[in-house]
């Protein structure tokens, strides 16, 4: 069988995938015990995702100029994240929010659930208390 050129073959016999898989992604990393470790992030709904950026500038705009990174292909990043149970990949996310804290920065005090109108008791007792207040 003769080898077809890319122009003649709708599916080239080259084993490497086409498209973005050949593109280098800039992957944020953090220091680890034996070198660097790829950072995993959370989606707005709380799912875990690997993150890559198409340019180093986009990475710096989103995560800051001090964020360390390594170049990886999309397939390499997916292979790295898969053993961790992370199957989602987000490319060029637009927003990176700081970690949520229960201490407001301006006051430095812990939030009191009673002043916020939040029930502190959980489970069946909380449900009974809430229903008793509602039925009144």
mmCIF file of C-alpha atoms in Angstrom:
data_model
loop_
_atom_site.group_PDB
_atom_site.id
_atom_site.type_symbol
_atom_site.label_atom_id
_atom_site.label_comp_id
_atom_site.label_asym_id
_atom_site.label_seq_id
_atom_site.Cartn_x
_atom_site.Cartn_y
_atom_site.Cartn_z
ATOM 1 C CA UNK A 1 0.000 0.000 0.000
ATOM 2 C CA UNK A 2 1.353 3.415 -0.885
ATOM 3 C CA UNK A 3 1.586 6.180 1.678
ATOM 4 C CA UNK A 4 -0.779 9.029 0.850
ATOM 5 C CA UNK A 5 0.199 12.672 1.231
ATOM 6 C CA UNK A 6 -1.752 14.883 3.612
ATOM 7 C CA UNK A 7 -3.499 16.625 0.737
ATOM 8 C CA UNK A 8 -4.918 13.331 -0.641
ATOM 9 C CA UNK A 9 -5.848 11.623 2.639
ATOM 10 C CA UNK A 10 -8.827 12.856 4.693
ATOM 11 C CA UNK A 11 -7.392 11.008 7.727
ATOM 12 C CA UNK A 12 -3.597 11.026 7.579
ATOM 13 C CA UNK A 13 -1.822 7.869 8.685
ATOM 14 C CA UNK A 14 0.312 9.951 11.054
ATOM 15 C CA UNK A 15 -0.393 8.650 14.601
ATOM 16 C CA UNK A 16 -0.302 12.096 16.224
ATOM 17 C CA UNK A 17 -3.678 13.812 16.580
ATOM 18 C CA UNK A 18 -4.539 16.904 14.601
ATOM 19 C CA UNK A 19 -5.754 20.314 15.725
ATOM 20 C CA UNK A 20 -5.043 21.753 19.138
ATOM 21 C CA UNK A 21 -3.249 18.570 20.263
ATOM 22 C CA UNK A 22 -0.135 19.758 18.450
ATOM 23 C CA UNK A 23 -0.363 23.227 19.970
ATOM 24 C CA UNK A 24 1.732 24.039 23.002
ATOM 25 C CA UNK A 25 -0.203 25.018 26.122
ATOM 26 C CA UNK A 26 1.304 27.049 28.932
ATOM 27 C CA UNK A 27 0.366 25.098 32.068
ATOM 28 C CA UNK A 28 0.516 26.749 35.510
ATOM 29 C CA UNK A 29 2.642 24.836 38.024
ATOM 30 C CA UNK A 30 3.570 25.052 41.687
ATOM 31 C CA UNK A 31 6.629 23.743 43.525
ATOM 32 C CA UNK A 32 6.361 20.062 44.423
ATOM 33 C CA UNK A 33 8.416 17.540 46.371
ATOM 34 C CA UNK A 34 10.448 16.477 43.318
ATOM 35 C CA UNK A 35 10.186 19.514 41.044
ATOM 36 C CA UNK A 36 7.074 21.204 39.769
ATOM 37 C CA UNK A 37 3.459 20.010 39.867
ATOM 38 C CA UNK A 38 0.689 21.051 37.469
ATOM 39 C CA UNK A 39 -1.969 23.097 39.244
ATOM 40 C CA UNK A 40 -5.541 21.824 39.057
ATOM 41 C CA UNK A 41 -8.416 24.263 39.384
ATOM 42 C CA UNK A 42 -12.166 24.231 40.063
ATOM 43 C CA UNK A 43 -14.881 25.140 37.589
ATOM 44 C CA UNK A 44 -17.623 27.583 38.665
ATOM 45 C CA UNK A 45 -19.749 24.539 39.542
ATOM 46 C CA UNK A 46 -16.986 22.982 41.667
ATOM 47 C CA UNK A 47 -15.675 20.320 39.297
ATOM 48 C CA UNK A 48 -11.931 19.792 38.964
ATOM 49 C CA UNK A 49 -10.232 20.855 35.744
ATOM 50 C CA UNK A 50 -6.766 21.055 34.283
ATOM 51 C CA UNK A 51 -5.945 24.478 32.851
ATOM 52 C CA UNK A 52 -3.768 25.523 29.942
ATOM 53 C CA UNK A 53 -3.209 28.845 28.196
ATOM 54 C CA UNK A 54 -2.439 29.397 24.530
ATOM 55 C CA UNK A 55 0.099 32.140 25.321
ATOM 56 C CA UNK A 56 2.305 33.009 28.265
ATOM 57 C CA UNK A 57 0.796 36.505 28.202
ATOM 58 C CA UNK A 58 -2.740 35.167 28.751
ATOM 59 C CA UNK A 59 -1.486 33.079 31.655
ATOM 60 C CA UNK A 60 0.153 36.147 33.234
ATOM 61 C CA UNK A 61 -2.966 38.290 32.692
ATOM 62 C CA UNK A 62 -5.152 35.722 34.457
ATOM 63 C CA UNK A 63 -2.901 34.317 37.206
ATOM 64 C CA UNK A 64 -0.352 37.094 37.608
ATOM 65 C CA UNK A 65 3.157 37.677 36.298
ATOM 66 C CA UNK A 66 4.798 35.584 39.035
ATOM 67 C CA UNK A 67 2.923 32.375 38.137
ATOM 68 C CA UNK A 68 5.366 29.678 37.039
ATOM 69 C CA UNK A 69 4.477 27.547 34.015
ATOM 70 C CA UNK A 70 5.693 24.721 31.808
ATOM 71 C CA UNK A 71 4.934 24.064 28.123
ATOM 72 C CA UNK A 72 2.870 20.910 27.468
ATOM 73 C CA UNK A 73 0.757 19.618 24.616
ATOM 74 C CA UNK A 74 -2.955 19.154 25.273
ATOM 75 C CA UNK A 75 -2.620 15.373 25.130
ATOM 76 C CA UNK A 76 0.275 15.443 27.620
ATOM 77 C CA UNK A 77 -1.727 17.629 30.022
ATOM 78 C CA UNK A 78 -4.735 15.292 29.759
ATOM 79 C CA UNK A 79 -2.476 12.282 30.405
ATOM 80 C CA UNK A 80 -1.002 14.022 33.430
ATOM 81 C CA UNK A 81 -4.418 14.896 34.896
ATOM 82 C CA UNK A 82 -6.221 11.594 34.174
ATOM 83 C CA UNK A 83 -4.641 9.579 37.073
ATOM 84 C CA UNK A 84 -5.864 12.319 39.438
ATOM 85 C CA UNK A 85 -9.443 11.798 38.252
ATOM 86 C CA UNK A 86 -9.444 15.091 36.354
ATOM 87 C CA UNK A 87 -10.929 14.688 32.882
ATOM 88 C CA UNK A 88 -11.957 18.285 32.119
ATOM 89 C CA UNK A 89 -9.586 20.692 30.422
ATOM 90 C CA UNK A 90 -10.134 24.442 30.355
ATOM 91 C CA UNK A 91 -8.149 26.439 27.808
ATOM 92 C CA UNK A 92 -7.697 30.188 28.323
ATOM 93 C CA UNK A 93 -10.027 30.738 31.292
ATOM 94 C CA UNK A 94 -11.031 34.377 31.649
ATOM 95 C CA UNK A 95 -11.306 34.672 35.419
ATOM 96 C CA UNK A 96 -9.376 33.319 38.355
ATOM 97 C CA UNK A 97 -10.962 34.304 41.676
ATOM 98 C CA UNK A 98 -9.133 34.187 45.007
ATOM 99 C CA UNK A 99 -9.970 31.416 47.461
ATOM 100 C CA UNK A 100 -13.179 31.894 49.418
ATOM 101 C CA UNK A 101 -12.688 32.878 53.049
ATOM 102 C CA UNK A 102 -15.176 33.217 55.891
ATOM 103 C CA UNK A 103 -13.267 36.193 57.297
ATOM 104 C CA UNK A 104 -14.046 39.520 55.602
ATOM 105 C CA UNK A 105 -10.855 41.388 54.793
ATOM 106 C CA UNK A 106 -12.141 44.768 55.981
ATOM 107 C CA UNK A 107 -13.181 43.657 59.490
ATOM 108 C CA UNK A 108 -10.909 40.730 60.311
ATOM 109 C CA UNK A 109 -13.683 39.140 62.451
ATOM 110 C CA UNK A 110 -15.386 35.771 62.064
ATOM 111 C CA UNK A 111 -18.881 35.881 60.667
ATOM 112 C CA UNK A 112 -21.627 35.186 63.195
ATOM 113 C CA UNK A 113 -24.316 32.958 61.620
ATOM 114 C CA UNK A 114 -27.008 34.434 63.898
ATOM 115 C CA UNK A 115 -26.378 37.996 62.698
ATOM 116 C CA UNK A 116 -26.651 36.759 59.110
ATOM 117 C CA UNK A 117 -29.881 34.865 59.748
ATOM 118 C CA UNK A 118 -28.288 31.493 58.993
ATOM 119 C CA UNK A 119 -29.240 28.336 60.884
ATOM 120 C CA UNK A 120 -26.325 26.871 62.813
ATOM 121 C CA UNK A 121 -27.990 23.553 63.605
ATOM 122 C CA UNK A 122 -28.052 20.999 60.815
ATOM 123 C CA UNK A 123 -29.998 17.853 60.087
ATOM 124 C CA UNK A 124 -33.497 16.972 61.296
ATOM 125 C CA UNK A 125 -33.315 19.334 64.281
ATOM 126 C CA UNK A 126 -32.703 22.305 61.988
ATOM 127 C CA UNK A 127 -35.596 21.311 59.763
ATOM 128 C CA UNK A 128 -37.986 20.986 62.725
ATOM 129 C CA UNK A 129 -36.831 24.345 64.140
ATOM 130 C CA UNK A 130 -37.252 26.048 60.768
ATOM 131 C CA UNK A 131 -40.731 24.588 60.281
ATOM 132 C CA UNK A 132 -41.760 25.607 63.818
ATOM 133 C CA UNK A 133 -40.690 29.188 63.106
ATOM 134 C CA UNK A 134 -42.461 29.215 59.753
ATOM 135 C CA UNK A 135 -45.720 27.704 61.046
ATOM 136 C CA UNK A 136 -45.402 29.885 64.054
#
